[in-house]
Amino acid sequence: MPIRHPPLPLLVATLALWALAFVAWTANELLLDPMQHELDLALRRLLLCLFGALLCLALAPPLRRARTRGHQLLAWVAGGVLGASALYASAEWLAIYRIRPLWGDAGWAHVTDTAMTVFWAFVAWVLLFLALAAEEDRRERELHLAQATALALDAQHRLLVQQLNPHFLFNALNTVYALVLEGDDERAQRSVLALSAFLRRSVDGTSSLQVPLADELAAVREYLDIELARFGDRLRLVEMIPPALLLRPVPALILQPLVENAIKHGLAGAVQPVTIQLSAMAADGSWVLAVEDDGHGCAGEVKRGVGLDHVARRLALLYGATARLEARMRPGGGFVARLHLPESPP
């Protein structure tokens, strides 16, 4: 993307390159072709080198944009270097041989010779620019990785704070108590085991930014087992996950906020049983992971709460523009949240 001001390393490197060129060209003129008015010539050469530095800095924004379009980068580099060389050579011809020349005149052939000489200075600057840009990208990736790690840890913390609070535990234990009173020992035992597994996974946590889809689904099932026991026939779970996608990496704990959102809003005011469907589908160069329900949903325009906003931010940090969250109401009622993920993770 274009920048208003060049970054400091690029500015310093550009000035250093043209300072070196100024010293080399001035020394060459003094040693190999001595003439009168050396100070006047050196001052003009200094202004020309500053002009060359400005030409380089002017090339930076279009080259930054071209780096995001790999097939256009070579054309931009060639055009920029040739154009800058021609402009510099023309400026030198005017500044030294046309504006009060004190050492004779030179023809247009001098412009071509100068352009060929200064061409390599611009090539050196382009290589320097690409090296600094690559280093900047590396640091940006490290920053995004650190931010994504922090968000992953925050997701675990939110899971503990929002789900493992006294209200949640009260509802889960009350469900187990009711099943025991009803004599439904099998469902009570299953609920206790699900709650135990859910608590263990939540407390242990994970340091991985991404986990296989199969592991993420296992965590969701442990959470849903408790909710299914709590709401009984009012809640159903349907999975439509192709086995070939179970090993695809996904951000850890990315589905839990979406499932929580479906239960919270889907069951609110719903008369009929609500079905939560987990599905995945491969596409060209990407794949889609979806959580949808046929419940009551949210009235009016869909607004992203803390959970959906958290999911969107994690996708942006991990994948950039290659992933996105799509959340909308279903035409027949209910809500759907789709994660559009790249086929190959970064």
PDB file of N, CA, C and O in Angstrom, residues 114-177:
ATOM      1  N   THR A 114      25.458   8.940 -19.988  1.00  0.00           N
ATOM      2  CA  THR A 114      25.164   9.144 -18.565  1.00  0.00           C
ATOM      3  C   THR A 114      24.047   8.214 -18.087  1.00  0.00           C
ATOM      4  O   THR A 114      24.106   7.663 -16.980  1.00  0.00           O
ATOM      5  N   ALA A 115      23.022   8.033 -18.935  1.00  0.00           N
ATOM      6  CA  ALA A 115      21.911   7.146 -18.562  1.00  0.00           C
ATOM      7  C   ALA A 115      22.401   5.719 -18.351  1.00  0.00           C
ATOM      8  O   ALA A 115      21.966   5.029 -17.416  1.00  0.00           O
ATOM      9  N   MET A 116      23.326   5.267 -19.198  1.00  0.00           N
ATOM     10  CA  MET A 116      23.860   3.905 -19.046  1.00  0.00           C
ATOM     11  C   MET A 116      24.683   3.788 -17.762  1.00  0.00           C
ATOM     12  O   MET A 116      24.692   2.739 -17.103  1.00  0.00           O
ATOM     13  N   THR A 117      25.385   4.875 -17.405  1.00  0.00           N
ATOM     14  CA  THR A 117      26.194   4.839 -16.184  1.00  0.00           C
ATOM     15  C   THR A 117      25.316   4.842 -14.932  1.00  0.00           C
ATOM     16  O   THR A 117      25.509   4.046 -13.999  1.00  0.00           O
ATOM     17  N   VAL A 118      24.351   5.773 -14.899  1.00  0.00           N
ATOM     18  CA  VAL A 118      23.525   5.912 -13.704  1.00  0.00           C
ATOM     19  C   VAL A 118      22.493   4.788 -13.584  1.00  0.00           C
ATOM     20  O   VAL A 118      21.915   4.579 -12.513  1.00  0.00           O
ATOM     21  N   PHE A 119      22.258   4.059 -14.685  1.00  0.00           N
ATOM     22  CA  PHE A 119      21.329   2.938 -14.679  1.00  0.00           C
ATOM     23  C   PHE A 119      21.656   1.965 -13.543  1.00  0.00           C
ATOM     24  O   PHE A 119      20.770   1.484 -12.833  1.00  0.00           O
ATOM     25  N   TRP A 120      22.955   1.687 -13.356  1.00  0.00           N
ATOM     26  CA  TRP A 120      23.347   0.705 -12.346  1.00  0.00           C
ATOM     27  C   TRP A 120      23.161   1.247 -10.933  1.00  0.00           C
ATOM     28  O   TRP A 120      22.955   0.475  -9.990  1.00  0.00           O
ATOM     29  N   ALA A 121      23.219   2.566 -10.773  1.00  0.00           N
ATOM     30  CA  ALA A 121      22.936   3.133  -9.451  1.00  0.00           C
ATOM     31  C   ALA A 121      21.479   2.908  -9.075  1.00  0.00           C
ATOM     32  O   ALA A 121      21.160   2.559  -7.923  1.00  0.00           O
ATOM     33  N   PHE A 122      20.583   3.067 -10.055  1.00  0.00           N
ATOM     34  CA  PHE A 122      19.165   2.832  -9.768  1.00  0.00           C
ATOM     35  C   PHE A 122      18.878   1.342  -9.565  1.00  0.00           C
ATOM     36  O   PHE A 122      18.031   0.972  -8.746  1.00  0.00           O
ATOM     37  N   VAL A 123      19.585   0.486 -10.322  1.00  0.00           N
ATOM     38  CA  VAL A 123      19.423  -0.954 -10.105  1.00  0.00           C
ATOM     39  C   VAL A 123      19.857  -1.328  -8.690  1.00  0.00           C
ATOM     40  O   VAL A 123      19.183  -2.104  -7.998  1.00  0.00           O
ATOM     41  N   ALA A 124      20.978  -0.775  -8.242  1.00  0.00           N
ATOM     42  CA  ALA A 124      21.442  -1.048  -6.878  1.00  0.00           C
ATOM     43  C   ALA A 124      20.422  -0.573  -5.856  1.00  0.00           C
ATOM     44  O   ALA A 124      20.172  -1.249  -4.844  1.00  0.00           O
ATOM     45  N   TRP A 125      19.807   0.588  -6.113  1.00  0.00           N
ATOM     46  CA  TRP A 125      18.798   1.078  -5.165  1.00  0.00           C
ATOM     47  C   TRP A 125      17.580   0.163  -5.124  1.00  0.00           C
ATOM     48  O   TRP A 125      17.036  -0.098  -4.046  1.00  0.00           O
ATOM     49  N   VAL A 126      17.140  -0.335  -6.291  1.00  0.00           N
ATOM     50  CA  VAL A 126      15.985  -1.236  -6.324  1.00  0.00           C
ATOM     51  C   VAL A 126      16.268  -2.503  -5.520  1.00  0.00           C
ATOM     52  O   VAL A 126      15.415  -2.975  -4.757  1.00  0.00           O
ATOM     53  N   LEU A 127      17.469  -3.065  -5.682  1.00  0.00           N
ATOM     54  CA  LEU A 127      17.823  -4.255  -4.904  1.00  0.00           C
ATOM     55  C   LEU A 127      17.832  -3.941  -3.410  1.00  0.00           C
ATOM     56  O   LEU A 127      17.370  -4.752  -2.592  1.00  0.00           O
ATOM     57  N   LEU A 128      18.335  -2.773  -3.065  1.00  0.00           N
ATOM     58  CA  LEU A 128      18.329  -2.353  -1.669  1.00  0.00           C
ATOM     59  C   LEU A 128      16.903  -2.187  -1.157  1.00  0.00           C
ATOM     60  O   LEU A 128      16.562  -2.610  -0.040  1.00  0.00           O
ATOM     61  N   PHE A 129      16.042  -1.589  -1.983  1.00  0.00           N
ATOM     62  CA  PHE A 129      14.635  -1.398  -1.604  1.00  0.00           C
ATOM     63  C   PHE A 129      13.944  -2.736  -1.366  1.00  0.00           C
ATOM     64  O   PHE A 129      13.219  -2.908  -0.377  1.00  0.00           O
ATOM     65  N   LEU A 130      14.149  -3.703  -2.273  1.00  0.00           N
ATOM     66  CA  LEU A 130      13.497  -5.010  -2.138  1.00  0.00           C
ATOM     67  C   LEU A 130      13.989  -5.739  -0.888  1.00  0.00           C
ATOM     68  O   LEU A 130      13.204  -6.411  -0.211  1.00  0.00           O
ATOM     69  N   ALA A 131      15.298  -5.587  -0.574  1.00  0.00           N
ATOM     70  CA  ALA A 131      15.827  -6.229   0.637  1.00  0.00           C
ATOM     71  C   ALA A 131      15.198  -5.617   1.886  1.00  0.00           C
ATOM     72  O   ALA A 131      14.793  -6.335   2.811  1.00  0.00           O
ATOM     73  N   LEU A 132      15.106  -4.288   1.926  1.00  0.00           N
ATOM     74  CA  LEU A 132      14.488  -3.631   3.088  1.00  0.00           C
ATOM     75  C   LEU A 132      13.003  -3.960   3.180  1.00  0.00           C
ATOM     76  O   LEU A 132      12.464  -4.139   4.282  1.00  0.00           O
ATOM     77  N   ALA A 133      12.315  -4.047   2.032  1.00  0.00           N
ATOM     78  CA  ALA A 133      10.891  -4.384   2.043  1.00  0.00           C
ATOM     79  C   ALA A 133      10.667  -5.807   2.542  1.00  0.00           C
ATOM     80  O   ALA A 133       9.711  -6.074   3.275  1.00  0.00           O
ATOM     81  N   ALA A 134      11.556  -6.737   2.137  1.00  0.00           N
ATOM     82  CA  ALA A 134      11.435  -8.113   2.612  1.00  0.00           C
ATOM     83  C   ALA A 134      11.641  -8.185   4.124  1.00  0.00           C
ATOM     84  O   ALA A 134      10.938  -8.917   4.826  1.00  0.00           O
ATOM     85  N   GLU A 135      12.590  -7.408   4.637  1.00  0.00           N
ATOM     86  CA  GLU A 135      12.816  -7.375   6.077  1.00  0.00           C
ATOM     87  C   GLU A 135      11.608  -6.772   6.794  1.00  0.00           C
ATOM     88  O   GLU A 135      11.207  -7.244   7.876  1.00  0.00           O
ATOM     89  N   GLU A 136      11.017  -5.744   6.199  1.00  0.00           N
ATOM     90  CA  GLU A 136       9.825  -5.139   6.792  1.00  0.00           C
ATOM     91  C   GLU A 136       8.666  -6.135   6.830  1.00  0.00           C
ATOM     92  O   GLU A 136       7.935  -6.211   7.828  1.00  0.00           O
ATOM     93  N   ASP A 137       8.510  -6.914   5.750  1.00  0.00           N
ATOM     94  CA  ASP A 137       7.467  -7.934   5.721  1.00  0.00           C
ATOM     95  C   ASP A 137       7.701  -8.985   6.804  1.00  0.00           C
ATOM     96  O   ASP A 137       6.757  -9.449   7.451  1.00  0.00           O
ATOM     97  N   ARG A 138       8.979  -9.373   6.974  1.00  0.00           N
ATOM     98  CA  ARG A 138       9.284 -10.380   7.990  1.00  0.00           C
ATOM     99  C   ARG A 138       8.912  -9.870   9.381  1.00  0.00           C
ATOM    100  O   ARG A 138       8.310 -10.596  10.180  1.00  0.00           O
ATOM    101  N   ARG A 139       9.261  -8.619   9.666  1.00  0.00           N
ATOM    102  CA  ARG A 139       8.929  -8.066  10.976  1.00  0.00           C
ATOM    103  C   ARG A 139       7.419  -7.942  11.153  1.00  0.00           C
ATOM    104  O   ARG A 139       6.901  -8.169  12.256  1.00  0.00           O
ATOM    105  N   GLU A 140       6.723  -7.606  10.073  1.00  0.00           N
ATOM    106  CA  GLU A 140       5.259  -7.489  10.167  1.00  0.00           C
ATOM    107  C   GLU A 140       4.631  -8.845  10.425  1.00  0.00           C
ATOM    108  O   GLU A 140       3.680  -8.962  11.212  1.00  0.00           O
ATOM    109  N   ARG A 141       5.166  -9.892   9.754  1.00  0.00           N
ATOM    110  CA  ARG A 141       4.644 -11.239   9.998  1.00  0.00           C
ATOM    111  C   ARG A 141       4.886 -11.664  11.444  1.00  0.00           C
ATOM    112  O   ARG A 141       4.024 -12.289  12.077  1.00  0.00           O
ATOM    113  N   GLU A 142       6.063 -11.338  11.956  1.00  0.00           N
ATOM    114  CA  GLU A 142       6.351 -11.682  13.354  1.00  0.00           C
ATOM    115  C   GLU A 142       5.407 -10.944  14.302  1.00  0.00           C
ATOM    116  O   GLU A 142       4.957 -11.509  15.296  1.00  0.00           O
ATOM    117  N   LEU A 143       5.121  -9.682  13.977  1.00  0.00           N
ATOM    118  CA  LEU A 143       4.191  -8.917  14.815  1.00  0.00           C
ATOM    119  C   LEU A 143       2.798  -9.530  14.767  1.00  0.00           C
ATOM    120  O   LEU A 143       2.143  -9.691  15.809  1.00  0.00           O
ATOM    121  N   HIS A 144       2.329  -9.883  13.555  1.00  0.00           N
ATOM    122  CA  HIS A 144       1.012 -10.504  13.429  1.00  0.00           C
ATOM    123  C   HIS A 144       0.968 -11.839  14.163  1.00  0.00           C
ATOM    124  O   HIS A 144      -0.043 -12.190  14.773  1.00  0.00           O
ATOM    125  N   LEU A 145       2.079 -12.601  14.081  1.00  0.00           N
ATOM    126  CA  LEU A 145       2.116 -13.883  14.771  1.00  0.00           C
ATOM    127  C   LEU A 145       2.028 -13.692  16.280  1.00  0.00           C
ATOM    128  O   LEU A 145       1.320 -14.420  16.971  1.00  0.00           O
ATOM    129  N   ALA A 146       2.748 -12.677  16.779  1.00  0.00           N
ATOM    130  CA  ALA A 146       2.692 -12.397  18.215  1.00  0.00           C
ATOM    131  C   ALA A 146       1.294 -11.961  18.630  1.00  0.00           C
ATOM    132  O   ALA A 146       0.778 -12.382  19.676  1.00  0.00           O
ATOM    133  N   GLN A 147       0.654 -11.120  17.789  1.00  0.00           N
ATOM    134  CA  GLN A 147      -0.707 -10.682  18.108  1.00  0.00           C
ATOM    135  C   GLN A 147      -1.681 -11.850  18.050  1.00  0.00           C
ATOM    136  O   GLN A 147      -2.589 -11.955  18.886  1.00  0.00           O
ATOM    137  N   ALA A 148      -1.493 -12.742  17.051  1.00  0.00           N
ATOM    138  CA  ALA A 148      -2.377 -13.897  16.946  1.00  0.00           C
ATOM    139  C   ALA A 148      -2.195 -14.826  18.137  1.00  0.00           C
ATOM    140  O   ALA A 148      -3.167 -15.410  18.640  1.00  0.00           O
ATOM    141  N   THR A 149      -0.947 -14.967  18.606  1.00  0.00           N
ATOM    142  CA  THR A 149      -0.706 -15.795  19.789  1.00  0.00           C
ATOM    143  C   THR A 149      -1.414 -15.210  21.006  1.00  0.00           C
ATOM    144  O   THR A 149      -2.027 -15.933  21.793  1.00  0.00           O
ATOM    145  N   ALA A 150      -1.327 -13.887  21.119  1.00  0.00           N
ATOM    146  CA  ALA A 150      -2.001 -13.236  22.242  1.00  0.00           C
ATOM    147  C   ALA A 150      -3.514 -13.423  22.157  1.00  0.00           C
ATOM    148  O   ALA A 150      -4.182 -13.653  23.170  1.00  0.00           O
ATOM    149  N   LEU A 151      -4.061 -13.346  20.936  1.00  0.00           N
ATOM    150  CA  LEU A 151      -5.502 -13.533  20.781  1.00  0.00           C
ATOM    151  C   LEU A 151      -5.910 -14.981  21.065  1.00  0.00           C
ATOM    152  O   LEU A 151      -6.997 -15.233  21.586  1.00  0.00           O
ATOM    153  N   ALA A 152      -5.042 -15.928  20.700  1.00  0.00           N
ATOM    154  CA  ALA A 152      -5.351 -17.324  20.996  1.00  0.00           C
ATOM    155  C   ALA A 152      -5.404 -17.560  22.495  1.00  0.00           C
ATOM    156  O   ALA A 152      -6.298 -18.249  23.004  1.00  0.00           O
ATOM    157  N   LEU A 153      -4.436 -16.996  23.209  1.00  0.00           N
ATOM    158  CA  LEU A 153      -4.463 -17.109  24.667  1.00  0.00           C
ATOM    159  C   LEU A 153      -5.670 -16.383  25.244  1.00  0.00           C
ATOM    160  O   LEU A 153      -6.282 -16.840  26.212  1.00  0.00           O
ATOM    161  N   ASP A 154      -6.021 -15.254  24.637  1.00  0.00           N
ATOM    162  CA  ASP A 154      -7.190 -14.513  25.100  1.00  0.00           C
ATOM    163  C   ASP A 154      -8.457 -15.322  24.874  1.00  0.00           C
ATOM    164  O   ASP A 154      -9.398 -15.256  25.670  1.00  0.00           O
ATOM    165  N   ALA A 155      -8.483 -16.094  23.772  1.00  0.00           N
ATOM    166  CA  ALA A 155      -9.655 -16.944  23.509  1.00  0.00           C
ATOM    167  C   ALA A 155      -9.828 -17.980  24.610  1.00  0.00           C
ATOM    168  O   ALA A 155     -10.948 -18.254  25.059  1.00  0.00           O
ATOM    169  N   GLN A 156      -8.704 -18.565  25.052  1.00  0.00           N
ATOM    170  CA  GLN A 156      -8.795 -19.523  26.153  1.00  0.00           C
ATOM    171  C   GLN A 156      -9.268 -18.832  27.436  1.00  0.00           C
ATOM    172  O   GLN A 156     -10.096 -19.379  28.178  1.00  0.00           O
ATOM    173  N   HIS A 157      -8.741 -17.639  27.676  1.00  0.00           N
ATOM    174  CA  HIS A 157      -9.161 -16.911  28.872  1.00  0.00           C
ATOM    175  C   HIS A 157     -10.651 -16.579  28.828  1.00  0.00           C
ATOM    176  O   HIS A 157     -11.370 -16.726  29.818  1.00  0.00           O
ATOM    177  N   ARG A 158     -11.120 -16.124  27.647  1.00  0.00           N
ATOM    178  CA  ARG A 158     -12.537 -15.801  27.510  1.00  0.00           C
ATOM    179  C   ARG A 158     -13.390 -17.041  27.702  1.00  0.00           C
ATOM    180  O   ARG A 158     -14.495 -16.992  28.243  1.00  0.00           O
ATOM    181  N   LEU A 159     -12.878 -18.186  27.223  1.00  0.00           N
ATOM    182  CA  LEU A 159     -13.626 -19.431  27.403  1.00  0.00           C
ATOM    183  C   LEU A 159     -13.813 -19.736  28.884  1.00  0.00           C
ATOM    184  O   LEU A 159     -14.896 -20.162  29.310  1.00  0.00           O
ATOM    185  N   LEU A 160     -12.780 -19.514  29.667  1.00  0.00           N
ATOM    186  CA  LEU A 160     -12.880 -19.751  31.098  1.00  0.00           C
ATOM    187  C   LEU A 160     -13.793 -18.729  31.776  1.00  0.00           C
ATOM    188  O   LEU A 160     -14.637 -19.071  32.598  1.00  0.00           O
ATOM    189  N   VAL A 161     -13.598 -17.448  31.398  1.00  0.00           N
ATOM    190  CA  VAL A 161     -14.341 -16.387  32.072  1.00  0.00           C
ATOM    191  C   VAL A 161     -15.813 -16.415  31.709  1.00  0.00           C
ATOM    192  O   VAL A 161     -16.688 -16.266  32.568  1.00  0.00           O
ATOM    193  N   GLN A 162     -16.118 -16.610  30.405  1.00  0.00           N
ATOM    194  CA  GLN A 162     -17.497 -16.476  29.937  1.00  0.00           C
ATOM    195  C   GLN A 162     -18.286 -17.777  30.086  1.00  0.00           C
ATOM    196  O   GLN A 162     -19.495 -17.748  30.285  1.00  0.00           O
ATOM    197  N   GLN A 163     -17.597 -18.916  29.900  1.00  0.00           N
ATOM    198  CA  GLN A 163     -18.331 -20.174  29.931  1.00  0.00           C
ATOM    199  C   GLN A 163     -18.213 -20.886  31.277  1.00  0.00           C
ATOM    200  O   GLN A 163     -19.167 -21.492  31.750  1.00  0.00           O
ATOM    201  N   LEU A 164     -17.033 -20.825  31.885  1.00  0.00           N
ATOM    202  CA  LEU A 164     -16.841 -21.546  33.133  1.00  0.00           C
ATOM    203  C   LEU A 164     -17.109 -20.649  34.328  1.00  0.00           C
ATOM    204  O   LEU A 164     -16.408 -20.680  35.325  1.00  0.00           O
ATOM    205  N   ASN A 165     -18.112 -19.818  34.185  1.00  0.00           N
ATOM    206  CA  ASN A 165     -18.488 -18.967  35.302  1.00  0.00           C
ATOM    207  C   ASN A 165     -19.510 -19.702  36.166  1.00  0.00           C
ATOM    208  O   ASN A 165     -20.014 -20.761  35.801  1.00  0.00           O
ATOM    209  N   PRO A 166     -19.817 -19.172  37.346  1.00  0.00           N
ATOM    210  CA  PRO A 166     -20.763 -19.885  38.217  1.00  0.00           C
ATOM    211  C   PRO A 166     -22.108 -20.155  37.561  1.00  0.00           C
ATOM    212  O   PRO A 166     -22.711 -21.205  37.809  1.00  0.00           O
ATOM    213  N   HIS A 167     -22.588 -19.233  36.707  1.00  0.00           N
ATOM    214  CA  HIS A 167     -23.887 -19.444  36.069  1.00  0.00           C
ATOM    215  C   HIS A 167     -23.839 -20.651  35.147  1.00  0.00           C
ATOM    216  O   HIS A 167     -24.751 -21.496  35.131  1.00  0.00           O
ATOM    217  N   PHE A 168     -22.770 -20.752  34.368  1.00  0.00           N
ATOM    218  CA  PHE A 168     -22.641 -21.884  33.450  1.00  0.00           C
ATOM    219  C   PHE A 168     -22.530 -23.190  34.246  1.00  0.00           C
ATOM    220  O   PHE A 168     -23.183 -24.188  33.940  1.00  0.00           O
ATOM    221  N   LEU A 169     -21.670 -23.196  35.273  1.00  0.00           N
ATOM    222  CA  LEU A 169     -21.507 -24.410  36.071  1.00  0.00           C
ATOM    223  C   LEU A 169     -22.809 -24.777  36.791  1.00  0.00           C
ATOM    224  O   LEU A 169     -23.155 -25.955  36.913  1.00  0.00           O
ATOM    225  N   PHE A 170     -23.541 -23.763  37.242  1.00  0.00           N
ATOM    226  CA  PHE A 170     -24.818 -24.035  37.913  1.00  0.00           C
ATOM    227  C   PHE A 170     -25.773 -24.734  36.950  1.00  0.00           C
ATOM    228  O   PHE A 170     -26.414 -25.733  37.296  1.00  0.00           O
ATOM    229  N   ASN A 171     -25.888 -24.223  35.718  1.00  0.00           N
ATOM    230  CA  ASN A 171     -26.787 -24.838  34.740  1.00  0.00           C
ATOM    231  C   ASN A 171     -26.353 -26.265  34.409  1.00  0.00           C
ATOM    232  O   ASN A 171     -27.187 -27.180  34.295  1.00  0.00           O
ATOM    233  N   ALA A 172     -25.031 -26.461  34.232  1.00  0.00           N
ATOM    234  CA  ALA A 172     -24.546 -27.798  33.892  1.00  0.00           C
ATOM    235  C   ALA A 172     -24.799 -28.779  35.036  1.00  0.00           C
ATOM    236  O   ALA A 172     -25.302 -29.893  34.821  1.00  0.00           O
ATOM    237  N   LEU A 173     -24.473 -28.383  36.258  1.00  0.00           N
ATOM    238  CA  LEU A 173     -24.670 -29.272  37.396  1.00  0.00           C
ATOM    239  C   LEU A 173     -26.159 -29.475  37.687  1.00  0.00           C
ATOM    240  O   LEU A 173     -26.572 -30.565  38.113  1.00  0.00           O
ATOM    241  N   ASN A 174     -26.954 -28.449  37.441  1.00  0.00           N
ATOM    242  CA  ASN A 174     -28.396 -28.588  37.642  1.00  0.00           C
ATOM    243  C   ASN A 174     -28.979 -29.589  36.650  1.00  0.00           C
ATOM    244  O   ASN A 174     -29.906 -30.348  36.978  1.00  0.00           O
ATOM    245  N   THR A 175     -28.425 -29.592  35.427  1.00  0.00           N
ATOM    246  CA  THR A 175     -28.861 -30.572  34.430  1.00  0.00           C
ATOM    247  C   THR A 175     -28.537 -31.980  34.902  1.00  0.00           C
ATOM    248  O   THR A 175     -29.378 -32.894  34.819  1.00  0.00           O
ATOM    249  N   VAL A 176     -27.321 -32.177  35.415  1.00  0.00           N
ATOM    250  CA  VAL A 176     -26.932 -33.492  35.923  1.00  0.00           C
ATOM    251  C   VAL A 176     -27.835 -33.900  37.088  1.00  0.00           C
ATOM    252  O   VAL A 176     -28.290 -35.054  37.175  1.00  0.00           O
ATOM    253  N   TYR A 177     -28.122 -32.967  37.975  1.00  0.00           N
ATOM    254  CA  TYR A 177     -28.973 -33.256  39.136  1.00  0.00           C
ATOM    255  C   TYR A 177     -30.371 -33.681  38.691  1.00  0.00           C
ATOM    256  O   TYR A 177     -30.949 -34.648  39.219  1.00  0.00           O
TER     257      TYR A 177
END
